CSV table of N, CA, C and O in Angstrom, one decimal:
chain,number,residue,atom,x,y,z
A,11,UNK,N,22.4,10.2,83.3
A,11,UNK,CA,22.3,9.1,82.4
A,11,UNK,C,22.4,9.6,81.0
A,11,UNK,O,21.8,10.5,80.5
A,12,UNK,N,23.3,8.8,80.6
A,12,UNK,CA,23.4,9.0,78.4
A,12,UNK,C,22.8,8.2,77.6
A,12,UNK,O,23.3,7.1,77.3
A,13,UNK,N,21.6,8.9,76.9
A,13,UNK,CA,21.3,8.3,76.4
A,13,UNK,C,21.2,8.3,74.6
A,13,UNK,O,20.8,9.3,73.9
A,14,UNK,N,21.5,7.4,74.2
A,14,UNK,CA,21.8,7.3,72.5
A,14,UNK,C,20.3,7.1,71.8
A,14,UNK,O,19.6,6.1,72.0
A,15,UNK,N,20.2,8.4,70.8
A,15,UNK,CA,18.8,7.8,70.0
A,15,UNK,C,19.2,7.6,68.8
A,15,UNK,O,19.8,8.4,68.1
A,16,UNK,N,18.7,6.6,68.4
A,16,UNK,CA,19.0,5.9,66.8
A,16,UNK,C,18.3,6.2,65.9
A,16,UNK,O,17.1,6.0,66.2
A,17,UNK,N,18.5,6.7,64.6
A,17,UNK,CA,17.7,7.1,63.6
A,17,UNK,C,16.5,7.1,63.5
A,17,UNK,O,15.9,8.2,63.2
A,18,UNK,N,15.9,5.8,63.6
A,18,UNK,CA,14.5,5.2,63.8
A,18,UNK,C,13.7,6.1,64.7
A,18,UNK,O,12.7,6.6,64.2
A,19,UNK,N,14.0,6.4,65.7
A,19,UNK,CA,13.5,7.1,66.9
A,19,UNK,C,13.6,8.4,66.5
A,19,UNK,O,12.6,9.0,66.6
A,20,UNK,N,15.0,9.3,65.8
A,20,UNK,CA,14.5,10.7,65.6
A,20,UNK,C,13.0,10.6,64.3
A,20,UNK,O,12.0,11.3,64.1
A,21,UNK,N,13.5,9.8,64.0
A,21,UNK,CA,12.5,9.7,62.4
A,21,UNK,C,11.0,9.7,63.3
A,21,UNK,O,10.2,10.6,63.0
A,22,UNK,N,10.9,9.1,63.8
A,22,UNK,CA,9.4,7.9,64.6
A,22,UNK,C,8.5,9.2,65.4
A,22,UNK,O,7.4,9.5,65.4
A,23,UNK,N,10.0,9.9,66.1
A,23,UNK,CA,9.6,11.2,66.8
A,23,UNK,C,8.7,12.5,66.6
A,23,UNK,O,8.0,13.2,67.2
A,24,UNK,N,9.2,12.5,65.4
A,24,UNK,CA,9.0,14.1,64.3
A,24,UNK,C,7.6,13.7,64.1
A,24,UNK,O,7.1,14.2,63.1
A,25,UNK,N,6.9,12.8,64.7
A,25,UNK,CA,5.5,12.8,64.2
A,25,UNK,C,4.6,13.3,65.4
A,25,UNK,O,4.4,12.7,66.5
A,26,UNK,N,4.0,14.7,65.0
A,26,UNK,CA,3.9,15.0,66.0
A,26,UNK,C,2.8,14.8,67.1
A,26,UNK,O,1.6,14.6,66.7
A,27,UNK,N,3.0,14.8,68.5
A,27,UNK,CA,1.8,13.9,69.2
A,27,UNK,C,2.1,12.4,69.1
A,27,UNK,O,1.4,11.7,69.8
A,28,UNK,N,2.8,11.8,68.6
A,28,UNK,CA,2.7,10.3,68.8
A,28,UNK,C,3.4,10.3,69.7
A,28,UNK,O,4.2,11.2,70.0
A,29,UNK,N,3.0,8.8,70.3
A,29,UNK,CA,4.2,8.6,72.1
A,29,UNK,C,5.6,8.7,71.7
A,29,UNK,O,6.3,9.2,72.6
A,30,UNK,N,6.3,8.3,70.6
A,30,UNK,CA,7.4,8.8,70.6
A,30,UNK,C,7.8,9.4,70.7
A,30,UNK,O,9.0,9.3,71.1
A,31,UNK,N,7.0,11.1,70.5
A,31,UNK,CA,7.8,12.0,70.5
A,31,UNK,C,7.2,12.3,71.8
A,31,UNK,O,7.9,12.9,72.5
A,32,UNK,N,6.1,12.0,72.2
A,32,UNK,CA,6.1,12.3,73.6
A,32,UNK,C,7.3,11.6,74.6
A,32,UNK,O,7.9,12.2,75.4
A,33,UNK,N,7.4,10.4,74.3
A,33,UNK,CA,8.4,10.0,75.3
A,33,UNK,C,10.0,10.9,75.0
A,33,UNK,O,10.5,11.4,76.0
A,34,UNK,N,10.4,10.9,73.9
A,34,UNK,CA,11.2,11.2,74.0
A,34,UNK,C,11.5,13.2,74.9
A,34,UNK,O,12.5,13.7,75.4
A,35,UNK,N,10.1,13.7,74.6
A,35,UNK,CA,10.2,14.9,75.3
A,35,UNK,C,10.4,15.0,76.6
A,35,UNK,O,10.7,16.1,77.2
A,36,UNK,N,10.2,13.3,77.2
A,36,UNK,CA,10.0,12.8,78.5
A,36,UNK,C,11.8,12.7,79.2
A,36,UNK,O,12.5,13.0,80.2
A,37,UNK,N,12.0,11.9,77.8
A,37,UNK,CA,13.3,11.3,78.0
A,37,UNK,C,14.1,12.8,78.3
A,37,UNK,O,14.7,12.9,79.4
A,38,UNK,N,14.2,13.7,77.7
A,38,UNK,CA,15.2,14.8,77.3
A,38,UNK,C,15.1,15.5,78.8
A,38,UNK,O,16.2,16.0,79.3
A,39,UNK,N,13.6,15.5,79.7
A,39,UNK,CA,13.7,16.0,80.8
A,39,UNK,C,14.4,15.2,81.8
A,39,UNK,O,14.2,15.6,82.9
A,40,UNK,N,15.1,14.2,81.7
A,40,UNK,CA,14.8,13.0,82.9
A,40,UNK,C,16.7,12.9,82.5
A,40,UNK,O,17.5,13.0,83.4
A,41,UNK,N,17.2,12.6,81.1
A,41,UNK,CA,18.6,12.4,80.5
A,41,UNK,C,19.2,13.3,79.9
A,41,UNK,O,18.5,14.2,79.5
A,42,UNK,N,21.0,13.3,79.5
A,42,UNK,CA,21.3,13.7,78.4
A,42,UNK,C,21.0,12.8,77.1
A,42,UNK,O,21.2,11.6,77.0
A,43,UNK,N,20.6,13.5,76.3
A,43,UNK,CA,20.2,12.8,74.9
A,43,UNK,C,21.5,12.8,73.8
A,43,UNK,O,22.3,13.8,73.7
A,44,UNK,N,21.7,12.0,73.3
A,44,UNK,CA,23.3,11.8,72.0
A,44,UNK,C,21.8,11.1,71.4
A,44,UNK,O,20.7,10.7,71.6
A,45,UNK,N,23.1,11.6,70.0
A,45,UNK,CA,22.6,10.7,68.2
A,45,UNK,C,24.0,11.7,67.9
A,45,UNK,O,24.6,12.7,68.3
A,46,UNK,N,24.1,10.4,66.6
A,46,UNK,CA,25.4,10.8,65.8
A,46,UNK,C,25.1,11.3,64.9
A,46,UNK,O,24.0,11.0,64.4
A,47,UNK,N,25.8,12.2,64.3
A,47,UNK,CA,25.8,13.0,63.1
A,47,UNK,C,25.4,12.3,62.2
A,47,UNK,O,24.7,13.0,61.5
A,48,UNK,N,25.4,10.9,61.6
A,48,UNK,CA,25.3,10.1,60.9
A,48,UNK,C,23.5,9.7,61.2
A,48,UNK,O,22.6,9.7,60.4
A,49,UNK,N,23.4,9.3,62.3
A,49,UNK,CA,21.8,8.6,62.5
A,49,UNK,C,21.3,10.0,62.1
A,49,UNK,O,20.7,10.0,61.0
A,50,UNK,N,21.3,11.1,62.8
A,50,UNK,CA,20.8,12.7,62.3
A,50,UNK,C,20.6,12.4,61.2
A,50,UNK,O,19.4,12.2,60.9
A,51,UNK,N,21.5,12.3,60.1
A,51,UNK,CA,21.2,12.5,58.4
A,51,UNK,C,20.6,11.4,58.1
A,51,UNK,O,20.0,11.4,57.0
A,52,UNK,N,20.5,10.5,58.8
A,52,UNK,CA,19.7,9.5,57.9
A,52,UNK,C,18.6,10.0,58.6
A,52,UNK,O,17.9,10.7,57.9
A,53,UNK,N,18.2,9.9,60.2
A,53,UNK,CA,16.7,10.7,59.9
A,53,UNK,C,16.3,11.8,58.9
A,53,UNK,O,15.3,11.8,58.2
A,54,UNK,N,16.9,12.6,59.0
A,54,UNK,CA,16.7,13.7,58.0
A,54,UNK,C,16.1,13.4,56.3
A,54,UNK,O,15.1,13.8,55.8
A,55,UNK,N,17.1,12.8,55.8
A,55,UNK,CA,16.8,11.9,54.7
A,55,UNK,C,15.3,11.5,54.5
A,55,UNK,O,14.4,12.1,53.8
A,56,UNK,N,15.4,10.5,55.2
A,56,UNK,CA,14.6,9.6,55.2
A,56,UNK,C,13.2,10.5,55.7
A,56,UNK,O,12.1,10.1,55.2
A,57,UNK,N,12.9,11.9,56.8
A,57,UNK,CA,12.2,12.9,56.9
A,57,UNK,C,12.0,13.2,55.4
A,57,UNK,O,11.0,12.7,54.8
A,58,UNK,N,13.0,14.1,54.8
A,58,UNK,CA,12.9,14.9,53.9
A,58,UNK,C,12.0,13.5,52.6
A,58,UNK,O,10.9,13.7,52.0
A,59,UNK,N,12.5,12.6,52.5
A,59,UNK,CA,12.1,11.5,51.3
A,59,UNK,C,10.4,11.1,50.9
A,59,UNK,O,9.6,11.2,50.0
A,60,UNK,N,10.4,10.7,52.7
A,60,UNK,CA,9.0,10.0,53.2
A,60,UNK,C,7.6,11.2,53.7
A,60,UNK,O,6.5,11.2,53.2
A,61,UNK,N,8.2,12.0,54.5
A,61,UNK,CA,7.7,12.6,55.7
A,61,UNK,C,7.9,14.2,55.2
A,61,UNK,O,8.1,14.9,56.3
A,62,UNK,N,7.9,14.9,54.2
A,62,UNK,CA,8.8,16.4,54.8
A,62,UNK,C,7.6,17.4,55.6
A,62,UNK,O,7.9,18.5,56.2
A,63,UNK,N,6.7,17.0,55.5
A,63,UNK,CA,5.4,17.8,56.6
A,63,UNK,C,5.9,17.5,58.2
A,63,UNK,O,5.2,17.9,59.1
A,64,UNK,N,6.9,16.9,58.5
A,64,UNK,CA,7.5,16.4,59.9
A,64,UNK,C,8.6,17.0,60.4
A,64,UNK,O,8.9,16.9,61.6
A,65,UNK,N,9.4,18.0,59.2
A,65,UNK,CA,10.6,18.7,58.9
A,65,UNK,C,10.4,19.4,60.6
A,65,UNK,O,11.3,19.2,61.4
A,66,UNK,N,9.5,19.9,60.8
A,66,UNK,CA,9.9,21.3,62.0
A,66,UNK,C,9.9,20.4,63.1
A,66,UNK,O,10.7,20.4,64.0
A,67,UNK,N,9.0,19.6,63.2
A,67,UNK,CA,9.0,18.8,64.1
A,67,UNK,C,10.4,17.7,64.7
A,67,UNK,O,10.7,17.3,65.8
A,68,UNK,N,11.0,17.6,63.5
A,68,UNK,CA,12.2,16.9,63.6
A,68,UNK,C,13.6,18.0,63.8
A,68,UNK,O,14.7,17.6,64.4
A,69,UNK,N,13.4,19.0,63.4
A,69,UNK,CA,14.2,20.2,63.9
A,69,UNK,C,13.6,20.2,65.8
A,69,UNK,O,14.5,19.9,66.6
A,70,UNK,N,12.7,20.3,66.2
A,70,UNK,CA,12.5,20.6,67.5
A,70,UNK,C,13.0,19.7,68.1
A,70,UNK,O,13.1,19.9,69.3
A,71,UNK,N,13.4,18.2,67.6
A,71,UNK,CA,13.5,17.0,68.4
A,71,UNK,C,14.7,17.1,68.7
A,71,UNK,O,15.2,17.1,69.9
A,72,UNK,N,15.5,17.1,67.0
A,72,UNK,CA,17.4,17.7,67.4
A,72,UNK,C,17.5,18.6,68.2
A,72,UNK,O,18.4,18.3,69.0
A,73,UNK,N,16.9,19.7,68.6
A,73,UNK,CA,17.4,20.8,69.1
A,73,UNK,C,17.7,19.9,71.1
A,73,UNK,O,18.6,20.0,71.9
A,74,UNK,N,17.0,19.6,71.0
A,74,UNK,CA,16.7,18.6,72.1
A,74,UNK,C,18.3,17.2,72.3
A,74,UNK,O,18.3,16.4,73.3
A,75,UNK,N,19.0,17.2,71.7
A,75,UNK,CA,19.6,16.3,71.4
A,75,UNK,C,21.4,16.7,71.0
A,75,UNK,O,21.9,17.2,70.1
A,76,UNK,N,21.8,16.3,72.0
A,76,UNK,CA,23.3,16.6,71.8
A,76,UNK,C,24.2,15.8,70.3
A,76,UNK,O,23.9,14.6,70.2
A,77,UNK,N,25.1,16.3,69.4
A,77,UNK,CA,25.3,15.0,68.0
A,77,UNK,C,26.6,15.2,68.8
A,77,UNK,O,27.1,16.1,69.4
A,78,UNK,N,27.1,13.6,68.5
A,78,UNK,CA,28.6,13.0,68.5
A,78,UNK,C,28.8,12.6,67.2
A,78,UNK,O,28.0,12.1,66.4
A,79,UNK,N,30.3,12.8,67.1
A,79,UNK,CA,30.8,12.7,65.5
A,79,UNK,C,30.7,11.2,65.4
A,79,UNK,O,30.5,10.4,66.4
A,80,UNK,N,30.8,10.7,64.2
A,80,UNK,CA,31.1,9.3,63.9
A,80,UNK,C,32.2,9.0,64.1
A,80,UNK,O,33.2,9.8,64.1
A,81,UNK,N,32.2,7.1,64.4
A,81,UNK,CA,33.2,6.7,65.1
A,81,UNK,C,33.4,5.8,64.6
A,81,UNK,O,32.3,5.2,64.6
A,82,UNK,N,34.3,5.1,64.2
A,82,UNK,CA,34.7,4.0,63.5
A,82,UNK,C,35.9,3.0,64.2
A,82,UNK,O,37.1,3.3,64.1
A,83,UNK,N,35.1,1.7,65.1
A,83,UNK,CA,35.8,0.9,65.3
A,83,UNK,C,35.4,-0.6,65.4
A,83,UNK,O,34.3,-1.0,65.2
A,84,UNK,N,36.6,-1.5,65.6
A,84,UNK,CA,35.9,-2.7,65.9
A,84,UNK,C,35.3,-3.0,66.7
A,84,UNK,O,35.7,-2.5,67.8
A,85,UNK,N,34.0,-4.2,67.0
A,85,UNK,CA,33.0,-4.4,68.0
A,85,UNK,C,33.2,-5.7,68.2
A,85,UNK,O,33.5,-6.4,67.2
A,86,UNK,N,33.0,-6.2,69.3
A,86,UNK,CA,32.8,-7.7,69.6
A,86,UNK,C,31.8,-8.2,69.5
A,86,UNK,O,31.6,-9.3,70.1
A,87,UNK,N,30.9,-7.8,68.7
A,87,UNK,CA,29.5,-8.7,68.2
A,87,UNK,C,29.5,-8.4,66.7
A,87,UNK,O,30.2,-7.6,65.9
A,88,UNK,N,28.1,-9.5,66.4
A,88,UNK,CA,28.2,-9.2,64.7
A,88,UNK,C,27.0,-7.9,64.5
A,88,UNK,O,26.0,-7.8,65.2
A,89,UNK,N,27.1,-7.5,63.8
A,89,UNK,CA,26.5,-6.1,63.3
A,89,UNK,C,26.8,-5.7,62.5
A,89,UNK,O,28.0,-5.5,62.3
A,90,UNK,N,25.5,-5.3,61.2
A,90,UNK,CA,26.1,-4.8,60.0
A,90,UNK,C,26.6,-3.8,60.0
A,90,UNK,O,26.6,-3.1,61.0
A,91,UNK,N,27.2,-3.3,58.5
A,91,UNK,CA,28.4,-2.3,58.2
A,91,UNK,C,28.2,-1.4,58.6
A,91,UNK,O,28.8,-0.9,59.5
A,92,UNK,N,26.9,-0.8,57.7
A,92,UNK,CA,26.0,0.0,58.4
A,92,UNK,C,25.9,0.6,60.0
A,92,UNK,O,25.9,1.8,60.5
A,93,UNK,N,25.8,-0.2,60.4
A,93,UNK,CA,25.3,0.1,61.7
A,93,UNK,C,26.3,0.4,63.1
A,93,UNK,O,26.1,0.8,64.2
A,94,UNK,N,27.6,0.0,62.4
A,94,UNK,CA,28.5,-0.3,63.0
A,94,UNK,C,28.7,1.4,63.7
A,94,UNK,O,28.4,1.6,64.8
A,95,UNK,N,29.3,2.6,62.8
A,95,UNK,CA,29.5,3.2,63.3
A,95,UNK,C,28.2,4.3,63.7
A,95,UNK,O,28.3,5.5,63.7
A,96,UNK,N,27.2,3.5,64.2
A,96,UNK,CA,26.1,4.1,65.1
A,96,UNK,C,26.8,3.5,66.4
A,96,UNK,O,27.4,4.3,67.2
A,97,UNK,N,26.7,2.6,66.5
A,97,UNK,CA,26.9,2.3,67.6
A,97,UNK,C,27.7,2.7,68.7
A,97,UNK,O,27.5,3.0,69.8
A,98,UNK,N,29.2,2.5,67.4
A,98,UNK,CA,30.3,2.7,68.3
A,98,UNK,C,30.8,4.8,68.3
A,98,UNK,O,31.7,5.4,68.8
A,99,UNK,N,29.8,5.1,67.7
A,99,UNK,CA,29.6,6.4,68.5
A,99,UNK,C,29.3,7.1,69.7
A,99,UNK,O,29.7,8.1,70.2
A,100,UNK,N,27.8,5.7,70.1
A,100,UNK,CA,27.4,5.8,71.3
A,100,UNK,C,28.4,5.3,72.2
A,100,UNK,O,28.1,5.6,73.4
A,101,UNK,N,29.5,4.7,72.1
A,101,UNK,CA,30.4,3.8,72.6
A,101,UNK,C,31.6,4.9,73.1
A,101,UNK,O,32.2,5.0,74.1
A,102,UNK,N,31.7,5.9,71.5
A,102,UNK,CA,33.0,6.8,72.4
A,102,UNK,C,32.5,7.7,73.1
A,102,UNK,O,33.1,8.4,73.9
A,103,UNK,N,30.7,7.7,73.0
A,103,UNK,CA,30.6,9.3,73.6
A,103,UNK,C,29.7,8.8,75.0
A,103,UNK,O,28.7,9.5,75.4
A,104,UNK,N,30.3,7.2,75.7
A,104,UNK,CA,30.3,7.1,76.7
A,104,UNK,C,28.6,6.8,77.3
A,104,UNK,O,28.4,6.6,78.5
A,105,UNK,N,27.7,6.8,76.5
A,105,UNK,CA,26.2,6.8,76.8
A,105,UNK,C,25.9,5.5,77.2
A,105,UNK,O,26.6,4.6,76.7
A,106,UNK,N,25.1,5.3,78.2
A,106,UNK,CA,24.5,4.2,79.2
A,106,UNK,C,23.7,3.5,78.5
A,106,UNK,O,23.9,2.3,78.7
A,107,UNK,N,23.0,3.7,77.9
A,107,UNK,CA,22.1,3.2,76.6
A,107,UNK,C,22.1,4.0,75.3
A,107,UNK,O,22.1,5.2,75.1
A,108,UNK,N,22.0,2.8,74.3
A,108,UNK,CA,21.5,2.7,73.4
A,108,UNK,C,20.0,2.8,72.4
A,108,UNK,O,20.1,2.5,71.2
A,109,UNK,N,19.3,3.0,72.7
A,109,UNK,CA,17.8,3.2,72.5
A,109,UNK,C,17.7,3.0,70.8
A,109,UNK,O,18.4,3.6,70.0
A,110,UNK,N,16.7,2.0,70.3
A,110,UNK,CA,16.8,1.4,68.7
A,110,UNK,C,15.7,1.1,69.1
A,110,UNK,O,15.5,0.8,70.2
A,111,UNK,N,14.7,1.1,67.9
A,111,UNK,CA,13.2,0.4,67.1
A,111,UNK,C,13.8,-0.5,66.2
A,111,UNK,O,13.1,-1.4,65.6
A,112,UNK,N,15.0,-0.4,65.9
A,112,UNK,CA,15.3,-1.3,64.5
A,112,UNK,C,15.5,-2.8,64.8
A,112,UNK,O,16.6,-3.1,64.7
A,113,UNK,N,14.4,-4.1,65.4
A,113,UNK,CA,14.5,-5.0,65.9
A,113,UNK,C,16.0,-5.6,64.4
A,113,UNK,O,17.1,-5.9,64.3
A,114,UNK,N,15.2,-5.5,63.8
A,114,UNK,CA,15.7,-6.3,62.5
A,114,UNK,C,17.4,-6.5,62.4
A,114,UNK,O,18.0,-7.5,62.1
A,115,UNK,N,17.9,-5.6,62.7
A,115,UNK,CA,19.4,-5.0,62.9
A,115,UNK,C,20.3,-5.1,64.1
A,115,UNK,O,21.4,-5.6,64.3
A,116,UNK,N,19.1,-4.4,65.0
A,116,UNK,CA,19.7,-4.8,66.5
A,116,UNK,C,19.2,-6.2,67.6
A,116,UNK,O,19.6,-6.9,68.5
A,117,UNK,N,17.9,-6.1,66.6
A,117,UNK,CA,16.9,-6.8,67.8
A,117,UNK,C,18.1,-7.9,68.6
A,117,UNK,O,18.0,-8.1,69.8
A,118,UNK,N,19.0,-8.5,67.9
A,118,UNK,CA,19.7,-9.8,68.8
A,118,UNK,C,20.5,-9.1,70.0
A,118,UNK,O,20.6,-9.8,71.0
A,119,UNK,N,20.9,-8.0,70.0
A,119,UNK,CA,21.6,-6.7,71.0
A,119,UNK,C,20.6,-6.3,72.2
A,119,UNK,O,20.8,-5.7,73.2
A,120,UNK,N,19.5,-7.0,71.6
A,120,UNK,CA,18.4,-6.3,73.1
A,120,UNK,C,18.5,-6.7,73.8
A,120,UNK,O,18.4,-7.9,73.7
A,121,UNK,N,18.7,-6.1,75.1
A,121,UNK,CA,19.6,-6.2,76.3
A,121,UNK,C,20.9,-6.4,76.7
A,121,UNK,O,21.3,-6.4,77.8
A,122,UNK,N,21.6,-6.6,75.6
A,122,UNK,CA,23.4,-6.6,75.9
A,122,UNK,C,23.7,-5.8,75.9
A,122,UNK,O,23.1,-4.8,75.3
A,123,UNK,N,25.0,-5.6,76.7
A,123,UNK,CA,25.8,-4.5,77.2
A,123,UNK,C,27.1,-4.7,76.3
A,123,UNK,O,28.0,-5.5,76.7
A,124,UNK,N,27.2,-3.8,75.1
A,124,UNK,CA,28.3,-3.5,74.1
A,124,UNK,C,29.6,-2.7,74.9
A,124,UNK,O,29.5,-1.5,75.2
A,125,UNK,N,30.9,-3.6,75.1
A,125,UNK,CA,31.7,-1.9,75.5
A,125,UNK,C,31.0,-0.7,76.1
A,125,UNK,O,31.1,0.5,75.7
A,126,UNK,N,30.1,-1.2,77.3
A,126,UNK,CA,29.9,-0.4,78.2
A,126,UNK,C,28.3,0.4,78.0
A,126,UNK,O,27.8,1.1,78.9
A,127,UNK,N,27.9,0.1,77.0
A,127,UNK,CA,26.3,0.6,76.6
A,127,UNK,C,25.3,-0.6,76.2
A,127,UNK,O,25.1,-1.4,75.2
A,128,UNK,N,24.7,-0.4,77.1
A,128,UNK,CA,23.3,-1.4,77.0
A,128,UNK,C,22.6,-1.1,75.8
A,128,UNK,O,22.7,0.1,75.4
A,129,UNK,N,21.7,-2.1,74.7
A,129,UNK,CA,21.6,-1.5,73.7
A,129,UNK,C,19.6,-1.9,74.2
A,129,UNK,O,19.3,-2.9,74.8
A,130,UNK,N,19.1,-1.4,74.0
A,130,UNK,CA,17.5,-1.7,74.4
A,130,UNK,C,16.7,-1.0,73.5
A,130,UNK,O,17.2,-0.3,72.6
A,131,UNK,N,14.9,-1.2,73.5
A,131,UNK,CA,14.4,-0.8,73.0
A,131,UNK,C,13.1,0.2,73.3
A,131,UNK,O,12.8,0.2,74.5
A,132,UNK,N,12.5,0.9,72.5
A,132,UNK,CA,12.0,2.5,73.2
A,132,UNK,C,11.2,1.7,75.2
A,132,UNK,O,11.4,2.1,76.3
A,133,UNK,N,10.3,0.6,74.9
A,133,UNK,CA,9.8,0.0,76.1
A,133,UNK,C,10.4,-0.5,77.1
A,133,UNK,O,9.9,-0.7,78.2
A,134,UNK,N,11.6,-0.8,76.7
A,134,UNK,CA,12.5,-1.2,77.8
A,134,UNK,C,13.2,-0.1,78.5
A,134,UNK,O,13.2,-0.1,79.7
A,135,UNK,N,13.9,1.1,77.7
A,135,UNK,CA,14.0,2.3,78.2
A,135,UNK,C,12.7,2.9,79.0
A,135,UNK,O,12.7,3.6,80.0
A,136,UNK,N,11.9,2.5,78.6
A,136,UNK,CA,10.8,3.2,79.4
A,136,UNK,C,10.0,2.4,81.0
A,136,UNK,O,9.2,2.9,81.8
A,137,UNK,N,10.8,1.1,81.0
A,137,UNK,CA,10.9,0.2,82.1
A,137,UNK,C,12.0,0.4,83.0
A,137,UNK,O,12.0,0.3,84.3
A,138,UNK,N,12.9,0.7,82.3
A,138,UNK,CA,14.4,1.4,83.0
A,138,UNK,C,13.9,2.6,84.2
A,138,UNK,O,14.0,2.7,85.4
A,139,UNK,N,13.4,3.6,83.0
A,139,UNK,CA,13.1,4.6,83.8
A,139,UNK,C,12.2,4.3,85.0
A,139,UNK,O,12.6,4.8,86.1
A,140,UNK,N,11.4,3.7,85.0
A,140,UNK,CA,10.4,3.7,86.0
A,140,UNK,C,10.9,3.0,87.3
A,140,UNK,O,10.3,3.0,88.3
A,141,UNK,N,12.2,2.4,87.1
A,141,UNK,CA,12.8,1.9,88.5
A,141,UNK,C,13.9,2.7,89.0
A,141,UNK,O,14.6,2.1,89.8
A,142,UNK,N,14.3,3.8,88.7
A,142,UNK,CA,14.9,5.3,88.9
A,142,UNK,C,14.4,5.7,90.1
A,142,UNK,O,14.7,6.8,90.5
């Protein structure tokens, strides 16, 4: 299974001991993990801006994490500009899900299946898994 993690989630992760980063250490044994070079730098960013005591922590999470380049195309749903070429990264580099915290952006995407990637959120991924 491929799965796509969205900025939100490397960011949310790098804190260390919270369930995110626990789940996601969960996820990495169980999936392949993707993030795009693009979601990377904005975690990073937004690490370095908000958080930089999270820095190593967010290095251990990438290491954990396969990057696909950015990908720019059109989508059959609406989604901002922004967001667009997250997505459709997860789209060329073929991942089963999508995984996002960002209700605000995606939340209307939760549970649709984009060009072949379900887009969901960290609890629903973690409902997924449990029927594996």
């Amino acid at each position: 299974m491929r799965v796509f993690l969205d900025a939100n989630l490397l960011f949310s992760g790098s804190k260390r001991s919270s369930s995110v980063a626990e789940f996601i250490a969960f996820l990495s044994q169980k999936t392949e993990l993707f993030t795009s070079d693009l979601a990377k730098e904005e975690a990073r960013r937004n690490i370095e801006a908000k958080k930089p005591a999270w820095k190593e922590d967010f290095d251990k999470i990438i290491s954990q994490v396969s990057e696909l380049p950015t990908v720019l195309r059109s989508l059959p749903v609406e989604l901002a500009e922004k967001d667009i070429p997250i997505l459709t990264s997860a789209i060329a580099g073929k991942c089963d899900y999508f995984v996002t915290g960002d209700k605000r952006d995606f939340g209307h995407l939760f549970g649709k299946t984009v060009a072949g990637v379900k887009i969901v959120s960290l609890v629903s991924m973690a409902e997924i898994l449990m029927t594996l």
